[in-house]
Coordinates of C-alpha atoms in Angstrom, one line a residue:
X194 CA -10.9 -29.4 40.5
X195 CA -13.7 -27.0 40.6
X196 CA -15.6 -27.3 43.7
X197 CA -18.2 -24.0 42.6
X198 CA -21.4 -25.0 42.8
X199 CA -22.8 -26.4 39.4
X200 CA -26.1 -26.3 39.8
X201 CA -28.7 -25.5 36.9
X202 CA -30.8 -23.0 39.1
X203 CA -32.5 -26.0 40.8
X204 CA -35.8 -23.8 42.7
X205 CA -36.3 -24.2 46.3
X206 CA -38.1 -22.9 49.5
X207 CA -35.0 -21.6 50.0
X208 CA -36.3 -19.0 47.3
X209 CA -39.1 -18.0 50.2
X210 CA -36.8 -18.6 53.2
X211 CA -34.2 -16.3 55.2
X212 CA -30.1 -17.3 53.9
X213 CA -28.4 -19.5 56.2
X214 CA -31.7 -21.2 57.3
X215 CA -32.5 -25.6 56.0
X216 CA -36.1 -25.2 55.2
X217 CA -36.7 -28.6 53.1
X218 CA -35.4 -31.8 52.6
X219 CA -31.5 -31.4 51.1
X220 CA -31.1 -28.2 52.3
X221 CA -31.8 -24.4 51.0
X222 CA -30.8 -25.8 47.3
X223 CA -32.6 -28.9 47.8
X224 CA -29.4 -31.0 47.1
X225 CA -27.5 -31.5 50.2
X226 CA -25.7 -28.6 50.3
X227 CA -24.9 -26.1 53.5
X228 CA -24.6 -22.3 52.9
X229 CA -20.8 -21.1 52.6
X230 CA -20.9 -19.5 55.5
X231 CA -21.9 -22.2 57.7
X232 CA -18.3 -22.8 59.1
X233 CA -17.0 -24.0 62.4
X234 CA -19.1 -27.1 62.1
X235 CA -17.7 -30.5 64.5
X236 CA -16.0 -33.0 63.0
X237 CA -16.2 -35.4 66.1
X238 CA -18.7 -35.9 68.7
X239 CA -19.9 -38.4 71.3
X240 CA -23.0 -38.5 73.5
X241 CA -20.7 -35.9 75.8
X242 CA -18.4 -34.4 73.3
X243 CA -19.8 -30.9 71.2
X244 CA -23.5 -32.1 72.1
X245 CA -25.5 -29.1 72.6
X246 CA -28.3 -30.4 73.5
X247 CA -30.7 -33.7 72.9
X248 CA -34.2 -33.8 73.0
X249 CA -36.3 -37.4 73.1
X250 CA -39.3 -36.7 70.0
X251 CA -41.9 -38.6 68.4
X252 CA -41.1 -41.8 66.2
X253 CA -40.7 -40.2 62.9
X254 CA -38.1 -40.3 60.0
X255 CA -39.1 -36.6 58.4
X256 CA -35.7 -34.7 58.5
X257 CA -35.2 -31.6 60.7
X258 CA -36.1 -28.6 58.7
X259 CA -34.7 -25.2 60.7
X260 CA -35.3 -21.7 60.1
X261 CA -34.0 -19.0 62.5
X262 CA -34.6 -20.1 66.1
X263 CA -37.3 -22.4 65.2
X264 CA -37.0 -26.2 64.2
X265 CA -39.9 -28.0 62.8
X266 CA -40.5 -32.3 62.3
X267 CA -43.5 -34.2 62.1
X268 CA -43.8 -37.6 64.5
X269 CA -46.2 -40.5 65.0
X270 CA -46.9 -41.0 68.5
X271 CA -47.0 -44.4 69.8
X272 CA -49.8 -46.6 69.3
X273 CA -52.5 -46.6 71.1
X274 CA -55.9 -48.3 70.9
X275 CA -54.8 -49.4 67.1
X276 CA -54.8 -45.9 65.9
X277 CA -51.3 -43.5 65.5
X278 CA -52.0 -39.7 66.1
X279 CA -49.5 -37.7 62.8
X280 CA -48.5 -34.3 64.8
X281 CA -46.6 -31.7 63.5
X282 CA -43.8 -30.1 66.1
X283 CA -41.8 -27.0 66.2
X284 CA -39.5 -26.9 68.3
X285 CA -36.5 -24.3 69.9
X286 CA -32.8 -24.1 68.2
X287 CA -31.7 -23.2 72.0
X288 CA -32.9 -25.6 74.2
X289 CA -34.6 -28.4 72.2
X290 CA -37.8 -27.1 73.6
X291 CA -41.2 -27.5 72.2
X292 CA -42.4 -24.3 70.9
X293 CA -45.9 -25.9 69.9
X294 CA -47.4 -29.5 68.7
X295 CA -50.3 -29.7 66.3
X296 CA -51.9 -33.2 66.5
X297 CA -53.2 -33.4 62.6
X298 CA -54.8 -36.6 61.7
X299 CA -55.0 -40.5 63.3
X300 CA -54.6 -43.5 61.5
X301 CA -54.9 -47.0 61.8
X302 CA -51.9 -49.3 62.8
X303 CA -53.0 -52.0 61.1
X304 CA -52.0 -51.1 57.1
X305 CA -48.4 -52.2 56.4
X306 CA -45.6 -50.3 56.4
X307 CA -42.0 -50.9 55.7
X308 CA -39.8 -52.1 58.7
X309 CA -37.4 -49.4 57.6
X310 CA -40.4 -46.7 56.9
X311 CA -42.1 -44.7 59.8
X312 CA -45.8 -42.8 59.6
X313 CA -43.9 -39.4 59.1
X314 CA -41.5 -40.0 56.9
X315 CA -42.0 -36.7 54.5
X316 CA -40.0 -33.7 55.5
X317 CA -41.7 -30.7 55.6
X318 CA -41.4 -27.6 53.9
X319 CA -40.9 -24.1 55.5
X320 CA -41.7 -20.9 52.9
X321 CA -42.5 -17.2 53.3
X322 CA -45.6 -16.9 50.6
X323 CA -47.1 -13.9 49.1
X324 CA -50.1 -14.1 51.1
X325 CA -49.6 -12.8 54.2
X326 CA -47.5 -15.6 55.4
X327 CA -44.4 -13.2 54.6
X328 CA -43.7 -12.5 57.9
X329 CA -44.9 -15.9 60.1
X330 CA -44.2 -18.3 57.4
X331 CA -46.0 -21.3 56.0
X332 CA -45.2 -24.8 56.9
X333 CA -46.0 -27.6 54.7
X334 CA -46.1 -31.2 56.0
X335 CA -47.3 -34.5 54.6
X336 CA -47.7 -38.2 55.4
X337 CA -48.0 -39.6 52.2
X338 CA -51.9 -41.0 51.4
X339 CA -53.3 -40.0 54.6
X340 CA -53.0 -36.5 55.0
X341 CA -51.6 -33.1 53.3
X342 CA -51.9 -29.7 55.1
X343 CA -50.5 -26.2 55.5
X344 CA -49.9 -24.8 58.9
X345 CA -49.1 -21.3 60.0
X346 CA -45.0 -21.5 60.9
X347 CA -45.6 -19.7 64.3
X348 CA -48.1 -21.4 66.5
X349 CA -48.9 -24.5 64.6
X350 CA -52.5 -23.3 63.8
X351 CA -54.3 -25.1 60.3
X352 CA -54.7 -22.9 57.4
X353 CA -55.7 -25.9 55.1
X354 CA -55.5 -29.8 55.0
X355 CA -56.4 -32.3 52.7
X356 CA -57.4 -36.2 53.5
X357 CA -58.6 -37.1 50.4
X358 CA -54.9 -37.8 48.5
X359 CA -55.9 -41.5 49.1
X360 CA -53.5 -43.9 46.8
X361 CA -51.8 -47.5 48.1
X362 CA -48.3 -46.8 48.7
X363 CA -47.3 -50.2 49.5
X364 CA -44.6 -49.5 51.9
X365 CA -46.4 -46.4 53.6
X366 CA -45.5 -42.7 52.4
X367 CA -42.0 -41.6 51.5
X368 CA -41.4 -39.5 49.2
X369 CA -41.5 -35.2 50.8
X370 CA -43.5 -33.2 48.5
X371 CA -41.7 -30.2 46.2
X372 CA -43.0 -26.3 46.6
X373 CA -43.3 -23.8 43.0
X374 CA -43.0 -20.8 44.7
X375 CA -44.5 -19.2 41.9
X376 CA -46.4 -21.7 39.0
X377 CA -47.0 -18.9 36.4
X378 CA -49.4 -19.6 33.3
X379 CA -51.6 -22.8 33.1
X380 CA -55.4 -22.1 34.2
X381 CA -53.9 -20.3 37.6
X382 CA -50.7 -18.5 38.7
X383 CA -49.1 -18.7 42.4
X384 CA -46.9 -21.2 44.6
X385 CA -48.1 -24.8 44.2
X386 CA -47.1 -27.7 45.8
X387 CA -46.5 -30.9 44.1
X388 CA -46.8 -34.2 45.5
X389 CA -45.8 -37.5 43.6
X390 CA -48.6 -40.1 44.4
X391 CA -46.6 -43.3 43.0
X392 CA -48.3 -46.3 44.5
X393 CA -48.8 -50.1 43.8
X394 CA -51.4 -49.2 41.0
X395 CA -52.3 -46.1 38.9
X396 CA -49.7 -44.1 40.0
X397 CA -50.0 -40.0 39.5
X398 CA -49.1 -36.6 40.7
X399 CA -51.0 -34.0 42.0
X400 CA -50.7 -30.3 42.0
X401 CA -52.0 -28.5 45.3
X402 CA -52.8 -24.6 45.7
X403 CA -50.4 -23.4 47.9
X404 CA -52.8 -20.9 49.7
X405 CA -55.6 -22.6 49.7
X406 CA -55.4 -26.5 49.2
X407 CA -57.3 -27.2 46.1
X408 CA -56.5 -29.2 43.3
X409 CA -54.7 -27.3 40.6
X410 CA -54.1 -30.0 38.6
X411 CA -53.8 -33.6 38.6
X412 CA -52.0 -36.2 35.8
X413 CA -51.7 -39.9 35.5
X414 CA -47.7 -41.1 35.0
X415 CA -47.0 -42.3 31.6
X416 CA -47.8 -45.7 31.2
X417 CA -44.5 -47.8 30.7
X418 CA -46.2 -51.3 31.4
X419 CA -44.7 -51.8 34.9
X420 CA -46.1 -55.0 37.4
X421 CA -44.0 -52.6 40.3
X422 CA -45.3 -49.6 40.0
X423 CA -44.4 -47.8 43.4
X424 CA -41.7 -45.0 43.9
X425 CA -40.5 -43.2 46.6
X426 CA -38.5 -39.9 45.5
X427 CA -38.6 -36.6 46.2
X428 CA -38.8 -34.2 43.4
X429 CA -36.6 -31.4 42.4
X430 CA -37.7 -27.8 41.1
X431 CA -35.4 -26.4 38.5
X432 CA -34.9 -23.6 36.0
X433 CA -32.7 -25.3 33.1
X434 CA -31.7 -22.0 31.9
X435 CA -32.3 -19.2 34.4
X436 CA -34.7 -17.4 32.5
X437 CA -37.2 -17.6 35.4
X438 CA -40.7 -19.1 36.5
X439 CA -42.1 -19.1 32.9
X440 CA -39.2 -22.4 32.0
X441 CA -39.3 -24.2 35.4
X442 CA -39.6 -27.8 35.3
X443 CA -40.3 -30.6 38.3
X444 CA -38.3 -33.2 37.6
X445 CA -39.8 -36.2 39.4
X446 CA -38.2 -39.9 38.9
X447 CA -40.8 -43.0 39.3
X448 CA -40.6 -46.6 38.5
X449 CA -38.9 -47.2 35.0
X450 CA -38.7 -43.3 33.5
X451 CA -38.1 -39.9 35.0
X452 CA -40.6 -37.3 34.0
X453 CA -40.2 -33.5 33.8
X454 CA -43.8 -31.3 34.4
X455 CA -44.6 -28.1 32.9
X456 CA -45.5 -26.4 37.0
X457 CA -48.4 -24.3 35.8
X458 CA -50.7 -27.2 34.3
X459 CA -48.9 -30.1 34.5
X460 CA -47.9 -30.4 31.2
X461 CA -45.2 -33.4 30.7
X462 CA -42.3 -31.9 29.1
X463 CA -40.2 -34.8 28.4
X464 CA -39.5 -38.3 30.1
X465 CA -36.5 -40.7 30.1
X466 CA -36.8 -44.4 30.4
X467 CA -34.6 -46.5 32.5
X468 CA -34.9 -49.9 34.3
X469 CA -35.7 -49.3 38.5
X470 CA -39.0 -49.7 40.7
X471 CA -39.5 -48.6 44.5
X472 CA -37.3 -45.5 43.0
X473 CA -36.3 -43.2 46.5
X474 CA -32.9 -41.2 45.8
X475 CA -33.8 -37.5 45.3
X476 CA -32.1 -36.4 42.1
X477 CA -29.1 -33.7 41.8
X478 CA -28.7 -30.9 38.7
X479 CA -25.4 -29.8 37.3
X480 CA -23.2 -29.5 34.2
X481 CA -26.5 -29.4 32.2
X482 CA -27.6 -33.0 33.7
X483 CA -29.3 -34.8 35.9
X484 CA -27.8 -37.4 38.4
X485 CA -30.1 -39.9 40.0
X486 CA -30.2 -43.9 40.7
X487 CA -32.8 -46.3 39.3
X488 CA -32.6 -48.3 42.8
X489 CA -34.3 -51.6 43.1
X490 CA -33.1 -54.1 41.7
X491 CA -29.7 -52.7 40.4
X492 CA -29.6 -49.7 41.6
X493 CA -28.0 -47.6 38.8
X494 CA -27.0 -43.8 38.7
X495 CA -27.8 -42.2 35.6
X496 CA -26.2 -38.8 34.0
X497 CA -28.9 -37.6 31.6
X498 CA -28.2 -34.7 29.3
X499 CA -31.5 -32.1 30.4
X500 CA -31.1 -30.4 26.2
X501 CA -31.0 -34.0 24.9
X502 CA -33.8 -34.9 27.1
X503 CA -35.6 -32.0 26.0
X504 CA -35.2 -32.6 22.3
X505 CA -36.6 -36.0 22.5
X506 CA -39.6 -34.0 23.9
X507 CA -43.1 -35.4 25.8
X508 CA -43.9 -39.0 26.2
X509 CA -46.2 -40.9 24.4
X510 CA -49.2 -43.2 25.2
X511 CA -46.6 -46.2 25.6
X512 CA -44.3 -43.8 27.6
X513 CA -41.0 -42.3 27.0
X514 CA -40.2 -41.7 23.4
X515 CA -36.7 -43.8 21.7
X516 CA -35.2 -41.4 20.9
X517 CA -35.3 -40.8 24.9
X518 CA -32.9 -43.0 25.4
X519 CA -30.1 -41.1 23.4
X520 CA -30.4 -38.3 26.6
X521 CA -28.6 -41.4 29.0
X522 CA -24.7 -39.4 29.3
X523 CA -23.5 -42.2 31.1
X524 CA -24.1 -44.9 33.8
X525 CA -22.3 -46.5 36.7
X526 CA -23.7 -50.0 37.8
X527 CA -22.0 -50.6 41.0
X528 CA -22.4 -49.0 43.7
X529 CA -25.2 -47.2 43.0
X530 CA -27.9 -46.2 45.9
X531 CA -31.3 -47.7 46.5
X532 CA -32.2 -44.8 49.5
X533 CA -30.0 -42.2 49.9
X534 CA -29.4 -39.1 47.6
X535 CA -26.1 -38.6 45.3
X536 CA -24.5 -35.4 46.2
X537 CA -22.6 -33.3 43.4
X538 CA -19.6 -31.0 44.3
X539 CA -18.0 -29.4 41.9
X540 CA -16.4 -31.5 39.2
X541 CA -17.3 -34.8 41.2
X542 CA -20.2 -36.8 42.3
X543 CA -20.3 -38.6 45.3
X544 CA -22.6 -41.1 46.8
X545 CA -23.3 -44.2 49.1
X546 CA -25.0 -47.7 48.2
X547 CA -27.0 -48.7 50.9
X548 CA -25.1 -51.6 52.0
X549 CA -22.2 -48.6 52.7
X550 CA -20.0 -48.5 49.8
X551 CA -18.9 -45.1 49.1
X552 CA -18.2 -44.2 45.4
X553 CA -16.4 -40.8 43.6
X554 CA -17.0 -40.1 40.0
X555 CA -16.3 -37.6 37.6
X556 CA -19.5 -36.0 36.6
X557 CA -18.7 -35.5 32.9
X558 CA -17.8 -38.9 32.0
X559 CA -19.2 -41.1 35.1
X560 CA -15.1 -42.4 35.3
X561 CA -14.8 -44.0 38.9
X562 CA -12.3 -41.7 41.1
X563 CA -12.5 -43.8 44.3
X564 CA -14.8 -45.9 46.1
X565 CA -14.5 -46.6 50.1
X566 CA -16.3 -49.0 52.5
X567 CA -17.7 -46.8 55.0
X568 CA -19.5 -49.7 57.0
X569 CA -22.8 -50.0 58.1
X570 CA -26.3 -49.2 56.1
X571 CA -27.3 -46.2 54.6
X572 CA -30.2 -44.9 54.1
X573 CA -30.4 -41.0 55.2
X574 CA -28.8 -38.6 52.2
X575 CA -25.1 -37.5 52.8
X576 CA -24.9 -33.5 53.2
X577 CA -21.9 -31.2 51.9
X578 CA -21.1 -28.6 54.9
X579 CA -17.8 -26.7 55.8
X580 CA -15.8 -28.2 53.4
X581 CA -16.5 -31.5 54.3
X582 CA -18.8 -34.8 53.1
X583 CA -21.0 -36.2 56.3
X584 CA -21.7 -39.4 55.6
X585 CA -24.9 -41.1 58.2
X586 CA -25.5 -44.8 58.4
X587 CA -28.0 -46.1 60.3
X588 CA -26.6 -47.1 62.8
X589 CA -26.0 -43.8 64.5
X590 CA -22.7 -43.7 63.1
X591 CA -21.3 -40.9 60.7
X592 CA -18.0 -40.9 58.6
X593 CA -16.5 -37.3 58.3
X594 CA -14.4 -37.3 54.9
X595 CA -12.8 -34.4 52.9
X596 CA -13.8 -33.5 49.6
X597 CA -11.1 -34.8 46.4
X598 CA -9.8 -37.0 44.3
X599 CA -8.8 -39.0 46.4
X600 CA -10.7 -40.5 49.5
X601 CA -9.7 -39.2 53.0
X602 CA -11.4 -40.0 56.2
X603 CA -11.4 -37.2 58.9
X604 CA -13.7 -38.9 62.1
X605 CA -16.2 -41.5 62.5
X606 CA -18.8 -40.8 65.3
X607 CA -21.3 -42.7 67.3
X608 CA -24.7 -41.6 68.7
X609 CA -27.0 -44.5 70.1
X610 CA -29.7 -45.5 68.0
X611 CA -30.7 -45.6 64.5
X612 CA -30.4 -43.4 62.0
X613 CA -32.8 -42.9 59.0
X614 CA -33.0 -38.9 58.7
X615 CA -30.7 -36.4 56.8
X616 CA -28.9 -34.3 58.2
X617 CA -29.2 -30.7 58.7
X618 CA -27.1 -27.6 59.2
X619 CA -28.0 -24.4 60.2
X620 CA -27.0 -21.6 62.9
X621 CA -23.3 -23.3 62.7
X622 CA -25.0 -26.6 64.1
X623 CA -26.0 -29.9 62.8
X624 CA -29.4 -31.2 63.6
X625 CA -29.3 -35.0 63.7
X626 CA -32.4 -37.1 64.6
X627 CA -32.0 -40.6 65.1
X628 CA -35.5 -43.2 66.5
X629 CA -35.9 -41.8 69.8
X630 CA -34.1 -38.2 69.9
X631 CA -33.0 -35.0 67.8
X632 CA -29.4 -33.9 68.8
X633 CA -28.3 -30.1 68.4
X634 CA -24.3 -30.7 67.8
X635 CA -21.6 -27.9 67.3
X636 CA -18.3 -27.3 67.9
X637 CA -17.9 -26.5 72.0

């Protein structure tokens, strides 16, 4: 089997960020994947056993995003008075200490929220801009329709925010928001950041300035006559071809179609239709296709052929095109994910329904290798690190396996509480957060 990784240039902070750091949500190649040289990672641990430290932080299920000695998460503090105060945190890779806390924005208590959902749910993004941000950094966090802003990586101080984003989510926010490091063309060149707005009516996505917070653009989803119209997935950045910023495309899934954007004016390239509402997974690139689940209410993972896709060309005033359809590789209907990500190694690609099924498939034909009950829900992304598959329920639990064609369980470990977060790896450590505490964890 090849295990190289097949990805189609997918475009990341990672682009903006020092190598070995996690400075978004899946990791420097925004798909759940560790650097190489991340080795020496634990296989087992226990509240005592290769615990380097834990830390108690704010309610919050916005994975850790670490980058050098710094780590950086956004909470919710408890309620108080009806009202929740959205913070931003950095926080030490040595002790667990807090380097600085930003208090952003307060919100009311009383809009719903889902019982899985928190008010920080987005992870944020870390990036080195060319703006004079080279050398702090630029850190990027959001909490869905209440609040958007940019923050100077070092001290937590506010270079922009934005409260004005205002759609209803139904469930409260979810979905992080993608950085273009560098949109070129359209009316304005530069970084953007782009920010799906998919709520229970008139969904849309918006286009931010990166330096300065203004609108760059803004464009209503295609219309596919949907009563659900809420999604929750984060979008992936990618370069089909490799012929740099002038061909990137966000590929962002919503309810019933998957849409790719044109970065520099929003410009819909080409959309592909599917059944699935309240849409979450984040979507994976390799072998010229796209791997993602349709989740509620079969959740089923598509393979979508990008050139096919691409042929069929924009969508029209009814939404995605027929001849659309024809891009669809293949699809698995069991098993499929409504939360967390698929994760693509190599020749194979893995992932986890949320009721803790584990499934294997081959990602040229969508063939089933091997599927596992792992036990427990699932709802935080599995990561690819050292050689090994980390698989995190929600329970605090988290099934080690080995990579292959066949299924092969190294550890299972227990931390108390739940688990929503991904995962990350950095510094030859994982960073796990579960609802009361962030855990530094290597091999001691």
């Amino acid at each position: 089997m090849n295990r190289a990784l097949p990805f189609l240039f997918a475009l990341t902070a990672a682009a903006t960020a020092p190598a070995g750091d996690w400075p978004e949500f899946r990791g420097p190649d925004a798909q759940g994947h560790a650097p190489a040289d991340e080795t020496g990672l634990p296989v087992e641990w226990t509240e005592t056993k290769n615990v380097v430290w834990a830390v108690e932080t704010p309610p919050g299920w916005s994975s850790p995003v670490v980058v050098g000695d710094r780590i950086y998460l956004t909470g919710a503090s408890e309620p108080e008075d009806g009202q929740t105060t959205l913070s931003a945190l950095c926080l030490s890779t040595e002790d667990g200490a807090i380097v600085w806390e930003t208090p952003l924005f307060k919100k009311s208590t009383a809009e719903s929220k889902h019982k899985k959902n928190s008010w920080a749910s987005p992870t944020p993004i870390f990036a080195r801009l060319a703006d004079g941000s080279a050398e702090d950094g630029a850190l990027f966090v959001h909490f869905g329709p209440n609040a958007t802003a940019r923050l100077k990586a070092d001290d937590g101080t506010v270079v922009w925010k934005r409260t004005d984003i205002d759609y209803p989510p139904v469930h409260g926010g979810g979905p992080s928001p993608a950085l273009v490091p560098n949109a070129t063309g359209g009316p304005a060149g530069g970084p953007i950041l782009f920010i799906p707005c998919d709520g229970g009516e008139d969904p849309f996505v918006i286009a931010l300035d990166a330096l300065s917070g203004e609108t760059r653009w803004r464009k209503d989803r295609p219309d596919v006559g949907a009563t659900k119209t809420f999604s929750f997935a984060t979008p992936l950045v990618i370069d089909p071809d490799g012929d740099g910023p002038a061909e990137q495309q966000i590929l962002s899934p919503a309810t019933n179609q998957i849409v790719a954007y044109d970065p520099a004016d929003g410009e819909e390239l080409w959309a592909v239709p599917y059944e699935g509402f309240s849409v979450t997974p984040r979507p994976v690139t390799g072998h010229g296709k796209v791997f993602l689940s349709t989740s509620f209410m079969r959740p089923t993972v598509l393979a979508i052929d990008l050139a096919e896709a691409a042929a069929a060309g924009p969508p029209g005033a009814d939404g995605p095109v027929d001849a659309a359809e024809d891009a669809v590789a293949w699809d698995v209907s069991r098993g499929g994910p409504n939360t967390p990500s698929p994760l693509l190694i190599g020749d194979l690609l893995y992932f986890v329904s949320d009721n803790g099924v584990a499934s294997c498939v081959e990602s040229e034909t969508g063939a089933v290798v091997w599927t596992e009950r792992l036990g427990g829900n699932f709802s935080a992304s599995p990561i690819y690190a050292d050689g090994r598959i980390y698989w995190l329920n929600e329970e605090g639990g988290c099934t080690v396996s080995a990579v292959g064609e066949e299924y092969r369980e190294l550890a299972v470990n227990e931390l108390p509480g739940r688990t929503l977060a991904s995962p990350a790896v950095s510094g030859g450590a994982i960073y796990l957060r579960t609802d009361a505490k962030l855990y530094k964890l290597a091999t001691r």
